[in-house]
Every structure is written in C-alpha cells, then in structure tokens.
PDB file of C-alpha atoms in Angstrom:
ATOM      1  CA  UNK A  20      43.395 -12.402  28.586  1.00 35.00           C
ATOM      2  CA  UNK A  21      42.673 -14.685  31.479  1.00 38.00           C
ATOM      3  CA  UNK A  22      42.963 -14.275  35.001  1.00 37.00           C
ATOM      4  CA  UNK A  23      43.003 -16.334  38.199  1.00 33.00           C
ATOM      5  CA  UNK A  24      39.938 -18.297  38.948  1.00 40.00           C
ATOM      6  CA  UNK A  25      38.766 -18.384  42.574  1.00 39.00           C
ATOM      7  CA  UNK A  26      40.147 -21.928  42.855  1.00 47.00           C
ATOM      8  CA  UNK A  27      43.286 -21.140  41.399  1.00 42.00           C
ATOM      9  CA  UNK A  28      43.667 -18.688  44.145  1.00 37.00           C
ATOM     10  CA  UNK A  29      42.531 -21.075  46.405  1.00 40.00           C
ATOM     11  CA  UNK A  30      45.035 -23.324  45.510  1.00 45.00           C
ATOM     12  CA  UNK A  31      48.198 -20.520  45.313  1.00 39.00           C
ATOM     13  CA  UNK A  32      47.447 -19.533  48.882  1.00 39.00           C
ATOM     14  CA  UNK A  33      47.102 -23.197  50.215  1.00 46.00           C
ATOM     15  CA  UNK A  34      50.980 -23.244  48.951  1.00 44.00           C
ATOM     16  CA  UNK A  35      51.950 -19.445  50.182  1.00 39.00           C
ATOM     17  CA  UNK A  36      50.765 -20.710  53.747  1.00 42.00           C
ATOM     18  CA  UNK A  37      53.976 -21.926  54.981  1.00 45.00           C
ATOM     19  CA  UNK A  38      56.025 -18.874  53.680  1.00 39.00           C
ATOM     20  CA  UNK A  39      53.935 -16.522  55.448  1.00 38.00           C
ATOM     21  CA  UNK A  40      53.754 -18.557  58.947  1.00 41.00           C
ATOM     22  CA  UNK A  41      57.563 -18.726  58.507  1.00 43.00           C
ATOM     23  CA  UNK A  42      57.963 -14.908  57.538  1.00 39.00           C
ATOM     24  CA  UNK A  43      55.593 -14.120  60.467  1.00 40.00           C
ATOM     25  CA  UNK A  44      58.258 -15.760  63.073  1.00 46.00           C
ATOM     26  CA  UNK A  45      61.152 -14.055  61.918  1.00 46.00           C
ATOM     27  CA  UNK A  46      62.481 -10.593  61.709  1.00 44.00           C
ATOM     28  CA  UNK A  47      61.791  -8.575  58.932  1.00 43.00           C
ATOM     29  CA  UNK A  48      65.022  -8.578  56.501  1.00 47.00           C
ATOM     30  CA  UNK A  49      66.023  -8.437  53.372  1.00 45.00           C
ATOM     31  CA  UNK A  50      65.513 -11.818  51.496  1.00 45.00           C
ATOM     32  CA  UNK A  51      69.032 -13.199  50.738  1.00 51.00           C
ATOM     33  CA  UNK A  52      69.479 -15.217  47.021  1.00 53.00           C
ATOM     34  CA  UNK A  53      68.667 -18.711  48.742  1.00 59.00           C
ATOM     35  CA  UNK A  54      65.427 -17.322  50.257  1.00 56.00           C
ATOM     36  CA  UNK A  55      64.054 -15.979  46.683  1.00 51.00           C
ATOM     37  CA  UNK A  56      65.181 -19.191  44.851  1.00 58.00           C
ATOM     38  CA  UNK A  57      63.080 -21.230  48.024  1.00 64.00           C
ATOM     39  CA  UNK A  58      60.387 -19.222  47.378  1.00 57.00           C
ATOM     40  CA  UNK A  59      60.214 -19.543  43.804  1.00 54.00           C
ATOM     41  CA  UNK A  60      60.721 -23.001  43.961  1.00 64.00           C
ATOM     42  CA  UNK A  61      57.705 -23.216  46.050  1.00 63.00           C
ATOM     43  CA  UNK A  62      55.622 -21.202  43.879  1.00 56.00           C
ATOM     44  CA  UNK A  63      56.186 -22.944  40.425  1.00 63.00           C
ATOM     45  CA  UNK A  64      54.011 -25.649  41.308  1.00 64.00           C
ATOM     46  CA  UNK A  65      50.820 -23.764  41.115  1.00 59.00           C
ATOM     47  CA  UNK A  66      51.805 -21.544  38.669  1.00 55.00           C
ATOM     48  CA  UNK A  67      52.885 -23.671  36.434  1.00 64.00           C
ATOM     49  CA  UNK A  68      49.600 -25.637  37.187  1.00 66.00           C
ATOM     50  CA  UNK A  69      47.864 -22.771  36.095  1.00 59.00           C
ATOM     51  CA  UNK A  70      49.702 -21.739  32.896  1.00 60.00           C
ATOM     52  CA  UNK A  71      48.828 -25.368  31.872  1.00 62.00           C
ATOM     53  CA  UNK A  72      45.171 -24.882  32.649  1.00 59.00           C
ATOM     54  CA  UNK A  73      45.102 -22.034  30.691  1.00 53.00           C
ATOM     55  CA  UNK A  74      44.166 -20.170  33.833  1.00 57.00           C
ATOM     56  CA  UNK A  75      47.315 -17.058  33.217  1.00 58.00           C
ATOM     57  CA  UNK A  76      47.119 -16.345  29.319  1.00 68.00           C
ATOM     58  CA  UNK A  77      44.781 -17.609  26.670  1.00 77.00           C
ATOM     59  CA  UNK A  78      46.970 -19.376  24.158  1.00 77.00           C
ATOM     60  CA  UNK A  79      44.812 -18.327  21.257  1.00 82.00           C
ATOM     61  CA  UNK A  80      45.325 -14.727  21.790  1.00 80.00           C
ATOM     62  CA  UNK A  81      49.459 -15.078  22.291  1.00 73.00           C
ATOM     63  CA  UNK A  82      49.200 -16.995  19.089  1.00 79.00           C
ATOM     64  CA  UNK A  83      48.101 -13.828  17.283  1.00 80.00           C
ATOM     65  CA  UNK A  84      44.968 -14.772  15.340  1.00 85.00           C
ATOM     66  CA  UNK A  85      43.713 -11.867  15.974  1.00 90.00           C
ATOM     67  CA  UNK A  86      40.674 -11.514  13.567  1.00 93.00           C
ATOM     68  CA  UNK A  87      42.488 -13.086  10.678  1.00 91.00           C
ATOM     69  CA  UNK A  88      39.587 -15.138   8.894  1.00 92.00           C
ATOM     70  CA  UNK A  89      42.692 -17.332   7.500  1.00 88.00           C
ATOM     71  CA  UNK A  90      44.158 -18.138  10.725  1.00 89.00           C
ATOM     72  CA  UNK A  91      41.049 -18.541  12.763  1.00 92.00           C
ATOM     73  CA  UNK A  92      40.252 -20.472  10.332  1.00 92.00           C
ATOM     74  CA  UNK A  93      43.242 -22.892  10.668  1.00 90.00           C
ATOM     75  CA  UNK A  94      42.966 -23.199  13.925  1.00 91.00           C
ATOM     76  CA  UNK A  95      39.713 -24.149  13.765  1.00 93.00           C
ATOM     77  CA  UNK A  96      40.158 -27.403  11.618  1.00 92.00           C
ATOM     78  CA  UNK A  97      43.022 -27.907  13.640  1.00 90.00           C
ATOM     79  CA  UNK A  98      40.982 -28.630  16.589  1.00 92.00           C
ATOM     80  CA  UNK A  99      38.239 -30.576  14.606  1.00 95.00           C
ATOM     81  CA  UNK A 100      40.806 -33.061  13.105  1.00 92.00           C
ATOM     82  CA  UNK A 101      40.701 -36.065  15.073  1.00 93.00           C
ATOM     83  CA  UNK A 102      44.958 -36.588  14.970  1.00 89.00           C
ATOM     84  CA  UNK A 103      44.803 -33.553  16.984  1.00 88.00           C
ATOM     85  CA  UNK A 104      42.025 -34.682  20.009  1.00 89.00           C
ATOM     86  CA  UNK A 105      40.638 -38.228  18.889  1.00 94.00           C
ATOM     87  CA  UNK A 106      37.182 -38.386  20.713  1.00 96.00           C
ATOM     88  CA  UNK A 107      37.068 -35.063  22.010  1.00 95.00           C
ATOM     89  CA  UNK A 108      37.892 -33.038  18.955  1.00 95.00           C
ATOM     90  CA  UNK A 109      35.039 -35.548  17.166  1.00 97.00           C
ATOM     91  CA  UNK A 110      32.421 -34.185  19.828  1.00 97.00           C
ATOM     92  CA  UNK A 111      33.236 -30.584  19.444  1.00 98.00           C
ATOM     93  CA  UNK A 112      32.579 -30.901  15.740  1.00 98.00           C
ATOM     94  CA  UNK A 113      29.692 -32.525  16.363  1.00 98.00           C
ATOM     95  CA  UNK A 114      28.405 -30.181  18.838  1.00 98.00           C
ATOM     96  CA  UNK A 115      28.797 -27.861  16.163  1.00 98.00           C
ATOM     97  CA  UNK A 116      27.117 -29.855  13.610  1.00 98.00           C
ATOM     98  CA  UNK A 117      24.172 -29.998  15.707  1.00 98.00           C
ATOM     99  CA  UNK A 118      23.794 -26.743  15.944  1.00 97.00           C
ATOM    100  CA  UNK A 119      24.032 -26.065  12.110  1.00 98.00           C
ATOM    101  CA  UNK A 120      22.247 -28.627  10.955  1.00 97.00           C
ATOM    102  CA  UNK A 121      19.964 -30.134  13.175  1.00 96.00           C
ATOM    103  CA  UNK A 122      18.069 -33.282  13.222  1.00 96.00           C
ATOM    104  CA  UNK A 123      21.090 -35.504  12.366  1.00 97.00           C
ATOM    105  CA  UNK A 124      22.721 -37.699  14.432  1.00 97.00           C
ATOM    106  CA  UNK A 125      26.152 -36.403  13.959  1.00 98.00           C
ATOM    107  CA  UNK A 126      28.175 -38.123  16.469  1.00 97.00           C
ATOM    108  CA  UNK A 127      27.297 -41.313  14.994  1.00 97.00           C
ATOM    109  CA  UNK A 128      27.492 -40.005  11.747  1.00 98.00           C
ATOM    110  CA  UNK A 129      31.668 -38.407  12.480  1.00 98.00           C
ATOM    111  CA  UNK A 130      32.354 -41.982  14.509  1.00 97.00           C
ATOM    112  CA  UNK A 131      32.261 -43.605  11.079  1.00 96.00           C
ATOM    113  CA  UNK A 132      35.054 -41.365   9.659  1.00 97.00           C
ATOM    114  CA  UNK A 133      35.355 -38.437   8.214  1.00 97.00           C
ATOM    115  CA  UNK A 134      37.758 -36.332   6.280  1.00 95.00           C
ATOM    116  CA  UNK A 135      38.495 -32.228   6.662  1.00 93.00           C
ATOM    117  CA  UNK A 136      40.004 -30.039   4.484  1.00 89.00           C
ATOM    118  CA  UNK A 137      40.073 -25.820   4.123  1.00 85.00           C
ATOM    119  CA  UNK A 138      40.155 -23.771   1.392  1.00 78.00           C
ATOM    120  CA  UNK A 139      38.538 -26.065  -0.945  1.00 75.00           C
ATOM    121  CA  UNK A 140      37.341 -25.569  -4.851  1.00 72.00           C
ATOM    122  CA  UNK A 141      34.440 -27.924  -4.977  1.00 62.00           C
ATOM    123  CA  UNK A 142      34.310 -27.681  -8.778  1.00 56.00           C
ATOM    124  CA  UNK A 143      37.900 -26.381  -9.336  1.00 59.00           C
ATOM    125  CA  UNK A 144      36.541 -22.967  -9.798  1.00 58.00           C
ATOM    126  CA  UNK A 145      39.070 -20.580  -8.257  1.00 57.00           C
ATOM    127  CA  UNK A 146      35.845 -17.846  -7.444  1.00 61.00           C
ATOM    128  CA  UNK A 147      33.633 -20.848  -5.604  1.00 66.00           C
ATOM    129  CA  UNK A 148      36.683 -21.478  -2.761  1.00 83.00           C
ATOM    130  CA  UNK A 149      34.692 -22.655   0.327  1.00 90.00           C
ATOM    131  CA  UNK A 150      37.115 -22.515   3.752  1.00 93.00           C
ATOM    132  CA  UNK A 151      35.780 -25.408   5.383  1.00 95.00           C
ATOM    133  CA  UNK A 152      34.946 -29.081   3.881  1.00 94.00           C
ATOM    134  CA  UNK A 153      33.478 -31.550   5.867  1.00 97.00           C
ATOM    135  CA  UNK A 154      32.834 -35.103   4.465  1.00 96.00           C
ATOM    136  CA  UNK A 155      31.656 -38.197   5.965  1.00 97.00           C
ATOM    137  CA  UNK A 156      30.153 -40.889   5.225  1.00 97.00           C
ATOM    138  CA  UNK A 157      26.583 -39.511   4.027  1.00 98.00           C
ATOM    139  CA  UNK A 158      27.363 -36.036   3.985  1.00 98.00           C
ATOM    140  CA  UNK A 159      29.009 -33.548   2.389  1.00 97.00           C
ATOM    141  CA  UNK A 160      29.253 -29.958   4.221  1.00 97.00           C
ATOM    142  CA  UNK A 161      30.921 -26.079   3.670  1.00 96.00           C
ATOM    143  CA  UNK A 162      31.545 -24.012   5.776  1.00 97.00           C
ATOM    144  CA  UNK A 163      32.141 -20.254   5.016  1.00 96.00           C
ATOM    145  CA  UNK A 164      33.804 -18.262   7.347  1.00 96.00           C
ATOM    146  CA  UNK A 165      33.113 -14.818   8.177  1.00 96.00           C
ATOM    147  CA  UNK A 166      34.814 -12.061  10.252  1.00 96.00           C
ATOM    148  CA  UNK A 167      35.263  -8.945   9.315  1.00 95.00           C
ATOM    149  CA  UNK A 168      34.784  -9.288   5.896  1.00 91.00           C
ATOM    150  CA  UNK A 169      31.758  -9.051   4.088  1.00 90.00           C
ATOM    151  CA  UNK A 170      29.853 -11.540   1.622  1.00 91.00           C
ATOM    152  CA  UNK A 171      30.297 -11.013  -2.523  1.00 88.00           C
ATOM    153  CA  UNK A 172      27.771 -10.679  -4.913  1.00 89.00           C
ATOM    154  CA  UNK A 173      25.635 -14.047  -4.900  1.00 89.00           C
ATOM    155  CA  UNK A 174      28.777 -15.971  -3.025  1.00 90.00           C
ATOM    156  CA  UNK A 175      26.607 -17.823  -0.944  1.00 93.00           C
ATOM    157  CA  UNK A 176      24.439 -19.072  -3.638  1.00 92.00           C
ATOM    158  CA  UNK A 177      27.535 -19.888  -6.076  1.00 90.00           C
ATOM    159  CA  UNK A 178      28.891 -22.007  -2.920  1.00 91.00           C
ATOM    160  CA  UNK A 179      25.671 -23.439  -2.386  1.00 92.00           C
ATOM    161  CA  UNK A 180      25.417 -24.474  -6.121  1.00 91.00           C
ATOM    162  CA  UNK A 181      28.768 -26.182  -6.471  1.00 89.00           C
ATOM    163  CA  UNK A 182      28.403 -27.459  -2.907  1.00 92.00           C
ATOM    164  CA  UNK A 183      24.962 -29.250  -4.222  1.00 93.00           C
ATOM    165  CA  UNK A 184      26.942 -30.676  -7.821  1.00 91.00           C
ATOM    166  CA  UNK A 185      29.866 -31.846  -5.547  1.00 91.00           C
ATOM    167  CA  UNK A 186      27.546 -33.811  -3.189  1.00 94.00           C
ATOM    168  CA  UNK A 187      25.323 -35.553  -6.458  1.00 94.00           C
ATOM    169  CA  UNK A 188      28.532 -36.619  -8.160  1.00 93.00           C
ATOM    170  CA  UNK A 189      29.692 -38.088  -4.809  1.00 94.00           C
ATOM    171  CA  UNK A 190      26.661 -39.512  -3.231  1.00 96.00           C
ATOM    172  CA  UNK A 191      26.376 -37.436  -0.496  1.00 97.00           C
ATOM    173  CA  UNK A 192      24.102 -34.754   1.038  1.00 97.00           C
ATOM    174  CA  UNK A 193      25.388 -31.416   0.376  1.00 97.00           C
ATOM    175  CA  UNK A 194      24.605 -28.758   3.461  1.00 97.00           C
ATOM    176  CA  UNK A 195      26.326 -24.791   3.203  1.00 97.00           C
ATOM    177  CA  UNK A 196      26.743 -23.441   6.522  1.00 98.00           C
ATOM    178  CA  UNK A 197      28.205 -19.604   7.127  1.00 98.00           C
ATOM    179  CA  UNK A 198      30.024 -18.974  10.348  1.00 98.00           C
ATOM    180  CA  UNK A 199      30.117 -15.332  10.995  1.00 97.00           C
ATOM    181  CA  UNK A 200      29.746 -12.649  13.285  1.00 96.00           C
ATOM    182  CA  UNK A 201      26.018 -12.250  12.308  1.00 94.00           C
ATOM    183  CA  UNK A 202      22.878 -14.638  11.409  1.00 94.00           C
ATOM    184  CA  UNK A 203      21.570 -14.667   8.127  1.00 94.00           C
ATOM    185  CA  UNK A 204      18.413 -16.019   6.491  1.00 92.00           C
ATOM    186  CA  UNK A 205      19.290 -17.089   3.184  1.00 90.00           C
ATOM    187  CA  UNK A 206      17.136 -20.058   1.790  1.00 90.00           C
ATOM    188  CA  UNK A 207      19.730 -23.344   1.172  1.00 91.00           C
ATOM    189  CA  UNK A 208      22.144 -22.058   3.644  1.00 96.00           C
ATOM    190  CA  UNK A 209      22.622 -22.582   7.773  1.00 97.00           C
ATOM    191  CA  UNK A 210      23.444 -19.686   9.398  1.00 97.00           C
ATOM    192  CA  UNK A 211      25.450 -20.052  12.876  1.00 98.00           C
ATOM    193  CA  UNK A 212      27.248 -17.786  14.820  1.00 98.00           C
ATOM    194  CA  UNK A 213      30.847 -17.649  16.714  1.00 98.00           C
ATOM    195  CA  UNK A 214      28.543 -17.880  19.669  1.00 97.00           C
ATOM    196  CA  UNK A 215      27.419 -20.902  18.192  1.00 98.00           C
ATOM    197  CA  UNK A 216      30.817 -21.961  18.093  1.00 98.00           C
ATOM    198  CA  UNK A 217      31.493 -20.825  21.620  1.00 97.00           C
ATOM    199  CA  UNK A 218      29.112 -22.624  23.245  1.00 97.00           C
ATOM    200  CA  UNK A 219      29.997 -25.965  21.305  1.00 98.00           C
ATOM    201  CA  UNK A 220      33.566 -25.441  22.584  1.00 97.00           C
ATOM    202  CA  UNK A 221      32.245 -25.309  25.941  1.00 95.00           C
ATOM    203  CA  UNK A 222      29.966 -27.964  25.854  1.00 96.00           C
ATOM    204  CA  UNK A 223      32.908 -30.316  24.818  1.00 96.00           C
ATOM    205  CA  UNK A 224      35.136 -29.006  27.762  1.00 93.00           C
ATOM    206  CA  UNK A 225      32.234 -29.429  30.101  1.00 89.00           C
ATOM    207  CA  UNK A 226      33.897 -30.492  33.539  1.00 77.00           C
ATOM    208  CA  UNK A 227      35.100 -27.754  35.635  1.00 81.00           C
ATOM    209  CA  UNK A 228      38.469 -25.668  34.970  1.00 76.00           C
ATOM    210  CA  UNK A 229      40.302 -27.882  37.341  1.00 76.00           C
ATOM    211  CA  UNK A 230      39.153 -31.303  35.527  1.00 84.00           C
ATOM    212  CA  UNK A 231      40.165 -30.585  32.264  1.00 85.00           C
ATOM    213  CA  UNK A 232      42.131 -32.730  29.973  1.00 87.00           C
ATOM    214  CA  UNK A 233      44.873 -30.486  27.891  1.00 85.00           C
ATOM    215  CA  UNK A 234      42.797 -31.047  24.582  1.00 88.00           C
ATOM    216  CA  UNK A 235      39.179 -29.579  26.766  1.00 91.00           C
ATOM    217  CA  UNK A 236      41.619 -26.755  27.802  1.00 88.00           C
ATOM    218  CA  UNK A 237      42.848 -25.434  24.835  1.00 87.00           C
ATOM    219  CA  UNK A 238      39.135 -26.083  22.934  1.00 93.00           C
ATOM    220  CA  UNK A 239      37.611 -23.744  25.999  1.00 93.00           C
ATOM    221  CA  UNK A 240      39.881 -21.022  25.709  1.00 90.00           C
ATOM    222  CA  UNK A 241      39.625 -21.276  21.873  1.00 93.00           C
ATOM    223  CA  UNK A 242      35.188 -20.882  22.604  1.00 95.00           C
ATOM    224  CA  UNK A 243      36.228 -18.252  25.174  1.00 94.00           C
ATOM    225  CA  UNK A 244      38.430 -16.445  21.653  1.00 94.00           C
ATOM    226  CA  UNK A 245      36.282 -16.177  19.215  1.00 96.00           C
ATOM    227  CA  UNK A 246      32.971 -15.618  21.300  1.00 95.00           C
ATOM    228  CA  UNK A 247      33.484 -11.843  20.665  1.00 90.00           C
ATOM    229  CA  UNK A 248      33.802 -12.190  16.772  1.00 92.00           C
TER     230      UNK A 248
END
C-alpha cells in the first residue's frame, strides 16, 4: 500500500492553511454540519489529486492479483497493448524487450506494429501453452511466466522448440524469455526477473510522481506490484 509522498503533504497542508488560521481566531467549539461539509469540501481537492496519482492506494493491489500467475499475467498484456497506452505502453514493452533480449532495436522494431496475445499454443499442443506471445514484424517472442509455481519436466525446452518451428514457418526470429521470481541459465532461453520488469515500468513513468500522465501512473504502481514477486 502507498502512502503520502513528501509533496503530497506539501501540497495537503498548503490547502489546510486557511482552516487552521481561521480555527486559530475563533473559540474552540464543536464543528456544526456546515463547518464539516466546508471543510471537506476544501479537502477533496488534494485528496482526490492524490487518489488519482496513485499516491493513497495502489490500484494493483485493490484489484486483487495477488500472486495469481493468471491475473498478473493479464494485467500485464493489458498494459503492453497499445489500445490501452498508445506510445507509452509501446515503450514499456520495449524497455522490457531490451532487457530480455538485448542488442535489438526494439522501439523501432514495436513502432512498426505488433500483435499480443496470452495463453498461446504455438503448435496447437495443449502441453506447449506459452502465456505471453509477442509478434512483430521480424520477431516472434514467449514469454513464460513464473510466480510461485515451479517449471515442469523439460517445459522450457518444449516451449523453446515449438517457439523455434512457429517462428521458421512464419518468417520470424523466435526468442523464449521466462519472467519469474528467479534467474535461470538455460541455453536458448532469456531469463529476466520481476525486477526486470520493475525497473522497465519505472523507466517508462520516468518524470516525477507529480508529472505523471494517468497511463505512467498506473504502469509505476504496477513496477512498484510485482517488484516483490
């Protein structure tokens, strides 16, 4: 849960000012009905501010994801699909990218299109279900997701396998990346962390709290949820 920054306290005192010079000139007495309902008008400015900042609650953790691999998961794409943040949800991806994958230029590459999809049977093989699919222009990549839950027999290389067929019949580079709470050498697979993911969440946001757009706010607080996975 989130508190108060130091500017949003800043900010709430700038606006309690005038109630407490007021208060200070007056006896003290019981607050009558149109005294509270002055007061709270006064006050739901900032607050309200706030609560749209994401500076009282973090939305991800009232939305009850808890550690569910399905709904993190969700959300996730949900934030990478460009409907949902045009430009900005295209950079966090990317920021991502770079991090799993390195040494490709993926901003450019995402800027010419791509297409997401979860829970995805590469060669309609109900055991080789990848969560994430990526594809663009040039490349094809999986993401498997990882929480608490621990990796089958050979998964990664089964994934990897139908991944690499997928990519040949369509022309495009095939890359396997795990997301999970650990990092894992595994030859033919990219191994990233929800730190990882954290830090490309944050990256996107960049600009202080207060200079957020309502798509960098929600992608922050979503880095600041699953940096603990």
């Amino acid at each position: 849960m989130s508190t108060f920054t130091a500017e949003d306290l800043t900010a709430l005192f700038r606006e309690l000012a005038p109630l407490r010079a007021r208060a200070s000139k007056e006896k003290p007495k019981a607050p009558s009905a149109t005294h509270l309902e002055r007061a709270f008008a006064e006050l739901r400015g900032p607050v309200e501010d706030a609560k749209a900042r994401g500076g009282l609650l973090n939305p991800w953790a009232l939305a009850g994801l808890g550690r569910n691999e399905v709904r993190v998961t969700a959300a996730l794409a949900g934030l990478w699909q460009e409907d949902f943040g045009g430009s900005i949800s295209r950079s966090f991806l990317a920021r991502y990218l770079y991090r799993a994958i390195p040494g490709i230029s993926w901003l450019e590459e995402l800027q010419s299109g791509y297409r997401l999809r979860n829970e995805v049977n590469p060669l309609g093989e109900l055991a080789d279900r990848i969560d994430l699919m990526i594809e663009t222009r040039n490349h094809l990549i999986g993401i498997e997701v990882k929480i608490d839950a621990g990796l089958g027999p050979m998964q990664l290389e089964r994934y990897a396998e139908a991944l690499e067929a997928r990519g040949r019949h369509m022309g495009r580079r095939a890359s396997l990346v795990l997301l999970a709470p650990y990092p894992l050498t595994r030859d033919g697979v990219s191994s990233t962390t929800w730190k990882d993911l954290a830090a490309a969440a944050r990256e996107t946001a960049g600009k202080p709290e207060r200079g957020r757009s309502f798509i960098e706010q929600y992608i922050a607080r979503f880095g600041d949820f699953v940096a603990d996975l």
